[in-house]
XYZ file of N, CA, C and O in Angstrom:
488
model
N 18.238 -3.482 17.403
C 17.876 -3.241 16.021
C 16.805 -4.250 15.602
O 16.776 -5.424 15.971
N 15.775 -3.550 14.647
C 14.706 -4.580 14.794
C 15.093 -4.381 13.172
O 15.398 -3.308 12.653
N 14.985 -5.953 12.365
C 14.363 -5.941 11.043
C 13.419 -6.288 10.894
O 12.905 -7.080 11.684
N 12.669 -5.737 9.586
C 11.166 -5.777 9.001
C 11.038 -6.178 7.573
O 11.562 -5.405 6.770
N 10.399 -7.313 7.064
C 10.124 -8.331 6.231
C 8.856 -7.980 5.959
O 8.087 -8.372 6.837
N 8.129 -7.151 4.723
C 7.400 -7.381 3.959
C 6.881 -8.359 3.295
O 7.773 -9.205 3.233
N 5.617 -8.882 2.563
C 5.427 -9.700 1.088
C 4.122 -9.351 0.884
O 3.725 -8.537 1.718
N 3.424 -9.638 0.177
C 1.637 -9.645 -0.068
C 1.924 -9.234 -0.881
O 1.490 -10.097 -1.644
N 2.568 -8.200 -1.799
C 2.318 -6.990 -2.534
C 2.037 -7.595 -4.001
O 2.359 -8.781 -4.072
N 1.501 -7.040 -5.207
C 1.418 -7.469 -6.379
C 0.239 -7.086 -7.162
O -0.782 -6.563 -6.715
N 0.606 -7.551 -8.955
C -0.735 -6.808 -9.286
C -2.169 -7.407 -9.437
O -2.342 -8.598 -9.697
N -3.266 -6.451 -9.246
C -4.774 -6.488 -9.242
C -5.478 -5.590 -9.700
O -5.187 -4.394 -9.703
N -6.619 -6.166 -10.192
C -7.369 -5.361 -11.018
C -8.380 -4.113 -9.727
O -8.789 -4.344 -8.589
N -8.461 -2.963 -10.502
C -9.547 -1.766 -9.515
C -10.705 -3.084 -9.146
O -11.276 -3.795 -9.973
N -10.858 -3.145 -7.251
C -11.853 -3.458 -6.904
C -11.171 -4.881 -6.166
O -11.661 -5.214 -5.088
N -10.361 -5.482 -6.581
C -9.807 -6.389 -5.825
C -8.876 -6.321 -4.538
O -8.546 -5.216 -4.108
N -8.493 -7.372 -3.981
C -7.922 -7.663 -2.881
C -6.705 -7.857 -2.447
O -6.125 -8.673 -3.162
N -5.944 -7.389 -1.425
C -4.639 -8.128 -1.240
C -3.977 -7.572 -0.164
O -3.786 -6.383 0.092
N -3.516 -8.965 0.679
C -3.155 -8.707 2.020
C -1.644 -8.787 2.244
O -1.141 -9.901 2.095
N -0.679 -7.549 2.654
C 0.252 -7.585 2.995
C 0.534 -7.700 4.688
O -0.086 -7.181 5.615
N 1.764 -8.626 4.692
C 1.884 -9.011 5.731
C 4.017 -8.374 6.518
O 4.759 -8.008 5.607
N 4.376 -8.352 7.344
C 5.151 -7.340 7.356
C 6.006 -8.286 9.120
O 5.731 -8.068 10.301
N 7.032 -9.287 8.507
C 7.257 -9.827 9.622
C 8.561 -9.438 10.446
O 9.596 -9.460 9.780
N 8.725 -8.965 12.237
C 9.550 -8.171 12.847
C 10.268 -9.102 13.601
O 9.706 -9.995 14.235
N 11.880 -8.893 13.560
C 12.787 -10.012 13.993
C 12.749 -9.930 15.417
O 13.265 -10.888 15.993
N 12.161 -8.824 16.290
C 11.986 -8.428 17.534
C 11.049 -7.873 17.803
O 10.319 -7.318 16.981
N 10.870 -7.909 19.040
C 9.237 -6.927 19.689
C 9.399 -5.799 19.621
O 10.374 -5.135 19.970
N 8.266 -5.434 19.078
C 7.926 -4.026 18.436
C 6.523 -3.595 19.313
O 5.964 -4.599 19.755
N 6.146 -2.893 19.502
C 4.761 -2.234 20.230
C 4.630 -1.746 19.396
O 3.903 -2.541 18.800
N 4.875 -0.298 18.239
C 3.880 0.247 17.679
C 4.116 -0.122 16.387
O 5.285 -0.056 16.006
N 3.244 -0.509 15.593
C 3.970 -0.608 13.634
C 2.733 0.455 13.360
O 1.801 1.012 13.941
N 3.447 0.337 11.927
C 2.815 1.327 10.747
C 2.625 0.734 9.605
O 3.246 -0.306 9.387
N 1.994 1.104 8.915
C 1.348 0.752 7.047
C 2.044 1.943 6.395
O 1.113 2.741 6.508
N 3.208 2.779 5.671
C 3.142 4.006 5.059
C 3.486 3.163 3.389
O 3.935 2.039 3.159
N 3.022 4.340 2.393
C 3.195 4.346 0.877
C 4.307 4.769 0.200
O 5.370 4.944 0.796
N 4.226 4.893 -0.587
C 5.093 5.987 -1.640
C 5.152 5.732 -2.954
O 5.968 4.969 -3.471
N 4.050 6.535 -3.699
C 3.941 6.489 -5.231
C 5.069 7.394 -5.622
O 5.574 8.186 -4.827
N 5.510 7.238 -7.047
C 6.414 7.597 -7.489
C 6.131 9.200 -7.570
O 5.018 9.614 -7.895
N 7.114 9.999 -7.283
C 7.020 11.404 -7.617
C 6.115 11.968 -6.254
O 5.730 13.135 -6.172
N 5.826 10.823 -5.105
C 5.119 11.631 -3.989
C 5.709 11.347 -2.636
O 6.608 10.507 -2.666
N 5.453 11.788 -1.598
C 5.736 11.703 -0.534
C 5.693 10.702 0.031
O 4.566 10.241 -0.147
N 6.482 9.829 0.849
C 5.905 8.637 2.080
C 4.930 9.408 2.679
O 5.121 10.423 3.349
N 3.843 8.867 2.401
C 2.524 8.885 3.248
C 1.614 7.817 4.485
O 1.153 6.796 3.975
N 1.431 7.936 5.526
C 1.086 7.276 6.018
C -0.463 6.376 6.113
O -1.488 6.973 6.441
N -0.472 4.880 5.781
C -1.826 4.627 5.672
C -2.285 4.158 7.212
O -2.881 4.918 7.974
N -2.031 3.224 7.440
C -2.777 2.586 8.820
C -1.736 2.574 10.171
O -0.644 2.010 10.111
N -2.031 2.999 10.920
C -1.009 2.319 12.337
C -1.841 1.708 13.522
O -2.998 1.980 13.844
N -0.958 0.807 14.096
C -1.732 0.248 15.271
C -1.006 -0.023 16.369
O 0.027 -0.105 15.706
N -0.629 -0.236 17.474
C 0.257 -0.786 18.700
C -0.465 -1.868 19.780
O -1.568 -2.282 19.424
N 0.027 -2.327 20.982
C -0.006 -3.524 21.553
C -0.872 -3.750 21.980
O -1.143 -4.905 22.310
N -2.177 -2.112 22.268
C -3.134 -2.735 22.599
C -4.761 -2.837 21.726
O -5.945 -2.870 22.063
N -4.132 -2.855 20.697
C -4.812 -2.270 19.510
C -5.956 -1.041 19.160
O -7.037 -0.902 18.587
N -4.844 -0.179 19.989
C -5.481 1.020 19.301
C -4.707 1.021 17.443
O -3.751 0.489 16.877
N -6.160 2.238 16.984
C -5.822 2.465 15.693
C -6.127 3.424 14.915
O -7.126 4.081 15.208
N -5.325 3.785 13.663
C -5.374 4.893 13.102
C -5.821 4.347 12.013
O -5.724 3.133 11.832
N -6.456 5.285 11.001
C -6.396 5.199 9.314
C -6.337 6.550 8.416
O -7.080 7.531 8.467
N -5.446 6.347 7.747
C -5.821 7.744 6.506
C -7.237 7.580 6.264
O -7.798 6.486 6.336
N -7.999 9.010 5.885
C -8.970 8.976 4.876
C -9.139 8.358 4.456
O -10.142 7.737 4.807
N -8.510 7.949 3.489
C -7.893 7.992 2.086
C -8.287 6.066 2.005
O -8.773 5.425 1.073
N -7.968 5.741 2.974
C -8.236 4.014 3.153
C -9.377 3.892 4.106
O -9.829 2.747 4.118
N -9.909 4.625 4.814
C -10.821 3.988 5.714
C -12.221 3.188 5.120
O -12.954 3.731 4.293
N -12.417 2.134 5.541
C -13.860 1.945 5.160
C -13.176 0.486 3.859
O -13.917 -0.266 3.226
N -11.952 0.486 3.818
C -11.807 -0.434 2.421
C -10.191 -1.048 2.681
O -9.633 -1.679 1.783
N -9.401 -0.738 4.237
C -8.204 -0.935 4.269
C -8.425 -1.240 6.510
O -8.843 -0.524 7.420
N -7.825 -2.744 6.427
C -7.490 -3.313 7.658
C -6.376 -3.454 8.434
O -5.769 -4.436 8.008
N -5.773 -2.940 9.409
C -4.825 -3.420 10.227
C -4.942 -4.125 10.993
O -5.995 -4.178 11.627
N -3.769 -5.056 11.273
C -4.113 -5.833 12.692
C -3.107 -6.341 12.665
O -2.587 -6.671 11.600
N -2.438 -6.587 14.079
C -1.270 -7.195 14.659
C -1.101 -8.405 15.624
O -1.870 -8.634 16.557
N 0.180 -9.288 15.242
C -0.189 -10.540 15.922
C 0.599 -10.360 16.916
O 1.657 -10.558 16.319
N 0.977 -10.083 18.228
C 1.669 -9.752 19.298
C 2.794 -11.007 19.243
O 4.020 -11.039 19.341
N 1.875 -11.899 19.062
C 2.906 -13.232 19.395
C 4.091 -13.926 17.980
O 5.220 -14.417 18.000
N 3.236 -13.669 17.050
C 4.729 -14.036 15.896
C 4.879 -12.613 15.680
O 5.444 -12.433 14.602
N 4.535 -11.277 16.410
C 5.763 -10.366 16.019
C 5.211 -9.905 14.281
O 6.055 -9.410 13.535
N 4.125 -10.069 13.897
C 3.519 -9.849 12.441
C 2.404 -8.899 12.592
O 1.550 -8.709 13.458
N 2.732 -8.306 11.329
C 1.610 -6.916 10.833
C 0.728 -7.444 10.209
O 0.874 -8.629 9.908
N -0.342 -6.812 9.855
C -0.924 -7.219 8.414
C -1.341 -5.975 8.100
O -1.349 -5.018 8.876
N -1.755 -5.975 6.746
C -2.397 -5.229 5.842
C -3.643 -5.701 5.089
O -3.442 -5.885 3.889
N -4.806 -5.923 5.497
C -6.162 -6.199 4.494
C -6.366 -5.146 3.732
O -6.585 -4.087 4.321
N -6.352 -5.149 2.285
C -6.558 -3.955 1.524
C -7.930 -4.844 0.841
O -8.122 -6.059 0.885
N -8.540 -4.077 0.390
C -9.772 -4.012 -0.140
C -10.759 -3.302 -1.110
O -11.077 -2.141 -0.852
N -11.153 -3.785 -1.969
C -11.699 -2.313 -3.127
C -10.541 -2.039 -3.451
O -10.257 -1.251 -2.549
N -9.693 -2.106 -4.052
C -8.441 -1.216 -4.336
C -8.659 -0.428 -5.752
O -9.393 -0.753 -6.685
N -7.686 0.853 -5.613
C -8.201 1.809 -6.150
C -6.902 1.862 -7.244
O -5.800 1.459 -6.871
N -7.108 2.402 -8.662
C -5.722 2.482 -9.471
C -4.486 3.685 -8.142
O -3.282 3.644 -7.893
N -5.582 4.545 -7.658
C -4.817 5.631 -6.811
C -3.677 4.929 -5.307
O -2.744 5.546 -4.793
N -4.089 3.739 -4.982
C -3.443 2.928 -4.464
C -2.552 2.104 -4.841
O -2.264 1.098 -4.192
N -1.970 2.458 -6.021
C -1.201 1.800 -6.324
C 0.432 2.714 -5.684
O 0.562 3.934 -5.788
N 1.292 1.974 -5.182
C 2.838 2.613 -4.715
C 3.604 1.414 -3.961
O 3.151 0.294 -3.724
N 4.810 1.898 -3.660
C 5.606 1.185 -2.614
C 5.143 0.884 -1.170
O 5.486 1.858 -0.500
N 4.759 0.326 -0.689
C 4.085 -0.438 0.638
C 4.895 -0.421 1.681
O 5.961 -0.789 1.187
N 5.058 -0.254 2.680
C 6.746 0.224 3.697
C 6.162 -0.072 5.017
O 5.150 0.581 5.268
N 6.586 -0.959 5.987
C 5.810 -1.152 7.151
C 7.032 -0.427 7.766
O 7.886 -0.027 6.973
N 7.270 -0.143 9.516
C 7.358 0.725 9.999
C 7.275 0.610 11.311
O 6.090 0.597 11.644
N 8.347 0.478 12.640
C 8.118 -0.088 14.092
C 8.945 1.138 14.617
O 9.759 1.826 14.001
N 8.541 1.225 15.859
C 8.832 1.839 16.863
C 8.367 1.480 17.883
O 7.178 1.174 17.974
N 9.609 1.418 19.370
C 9.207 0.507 20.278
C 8.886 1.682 21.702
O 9.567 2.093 22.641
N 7.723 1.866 21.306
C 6.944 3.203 22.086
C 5.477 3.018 22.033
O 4.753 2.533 21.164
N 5.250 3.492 23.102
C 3.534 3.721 23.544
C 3.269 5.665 23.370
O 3.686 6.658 23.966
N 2.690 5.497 22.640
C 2.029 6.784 22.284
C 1.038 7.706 23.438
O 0.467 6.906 24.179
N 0.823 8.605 23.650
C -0.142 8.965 24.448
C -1.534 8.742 23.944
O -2.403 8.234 24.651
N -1.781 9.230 22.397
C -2.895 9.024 22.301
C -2.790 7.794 21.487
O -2.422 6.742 22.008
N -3.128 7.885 20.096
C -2.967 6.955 19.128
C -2.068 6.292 18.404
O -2.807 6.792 17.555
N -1.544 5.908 18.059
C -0.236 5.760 17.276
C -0.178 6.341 15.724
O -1.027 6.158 14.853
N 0.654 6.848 15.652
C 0.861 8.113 14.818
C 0.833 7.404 13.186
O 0.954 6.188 13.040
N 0.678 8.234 12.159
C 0.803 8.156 10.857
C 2.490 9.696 10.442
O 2.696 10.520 9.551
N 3.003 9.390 11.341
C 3.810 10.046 10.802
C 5.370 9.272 11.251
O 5.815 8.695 12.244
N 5.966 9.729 9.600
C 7.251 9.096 9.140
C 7.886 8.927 10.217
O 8.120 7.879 10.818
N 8.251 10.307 10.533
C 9.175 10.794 11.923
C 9.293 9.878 12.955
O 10.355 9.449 13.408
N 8.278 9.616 13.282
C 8.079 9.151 14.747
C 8.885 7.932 14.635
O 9.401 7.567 15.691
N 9.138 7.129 13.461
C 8.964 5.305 13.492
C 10.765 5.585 13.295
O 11.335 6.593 12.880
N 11.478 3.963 13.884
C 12.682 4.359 13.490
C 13.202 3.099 12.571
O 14.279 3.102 11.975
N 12.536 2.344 12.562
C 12.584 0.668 11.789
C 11.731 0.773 10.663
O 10.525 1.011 10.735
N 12.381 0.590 9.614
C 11.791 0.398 8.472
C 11.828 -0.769 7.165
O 12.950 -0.703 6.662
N 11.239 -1.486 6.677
C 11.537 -2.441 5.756
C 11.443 -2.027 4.485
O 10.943 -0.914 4.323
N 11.773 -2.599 3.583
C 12.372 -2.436 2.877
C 11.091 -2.242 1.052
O 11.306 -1.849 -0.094
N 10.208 -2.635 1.591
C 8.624 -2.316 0.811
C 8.475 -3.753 -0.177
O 9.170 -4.598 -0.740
N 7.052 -3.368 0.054
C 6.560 -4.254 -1.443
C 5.642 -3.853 -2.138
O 4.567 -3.708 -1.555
N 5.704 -3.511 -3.686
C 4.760 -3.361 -4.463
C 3.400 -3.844 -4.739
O 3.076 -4.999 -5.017
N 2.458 -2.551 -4.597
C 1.495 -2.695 -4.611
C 1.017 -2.158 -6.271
O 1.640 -1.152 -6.607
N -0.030 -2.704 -7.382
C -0.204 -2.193 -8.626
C -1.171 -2.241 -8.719
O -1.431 -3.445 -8.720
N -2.297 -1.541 -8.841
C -3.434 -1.687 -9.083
C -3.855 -1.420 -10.286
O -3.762 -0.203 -10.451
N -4.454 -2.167 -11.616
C -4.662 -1.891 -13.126
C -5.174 -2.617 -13.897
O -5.283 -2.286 -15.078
């Protein structure tokens, strides 16, 4: 059983910055970035695994960073430009699997989940 430790999250004005970080009590190979604004779906933003391949929503590319520290077992999240539309619950996300292709943006796949941190953008 792996646990997952969020923090970064909090509020900022449209256009500012803020890096969530997402720490795993065990080795994990693949994590995830997913959301969840109120009244919407867990959506998936960024994923990455051990050898840093990587994914991004649309929706963040070009203004949102992943990257993983193999050795303390830590995620991150560089968010950037942030948008009022980015504002939701923040949820990192492990599964201890190698993907064929990329590592996925979907819920399903991941089986470790933490527990989120708020993100507000306003």
């Amino acid at each position: 059983h792996v646990q997952l430790v969020e923090s970064g999250g909090g509020l900022v004005q449209p256009g500012g910055s803020l890096r969530l970080s997402c720490v795993a009590s065990g080795y994990t190979y693949t994590m995830a970035w997913f959301r969840q604004a109120p009244g919407k779906e867990r959506e998936g933003v960024a994923s990455i695994d051990s050898e840093r391949r990587m994914l991004y929503a649309d929706s963040v590319k070009g203004r949102f960073t992943i990257s993983k520290d193999n050795a303390k077992n830590t995620l991150y999240l560089q968010m950037n430009s942030l948008k009022p539309e980015d504002t939701a619950m923040y949820y990192c996300a492990t599964v201890s699997r190698r993907f064929t292709r990329y590592p996925p943006l979907i819920k399903n796949e991941y089986k470790y989940w933490g527990r989120g941190t708020q993100v507000t953008v306003s």
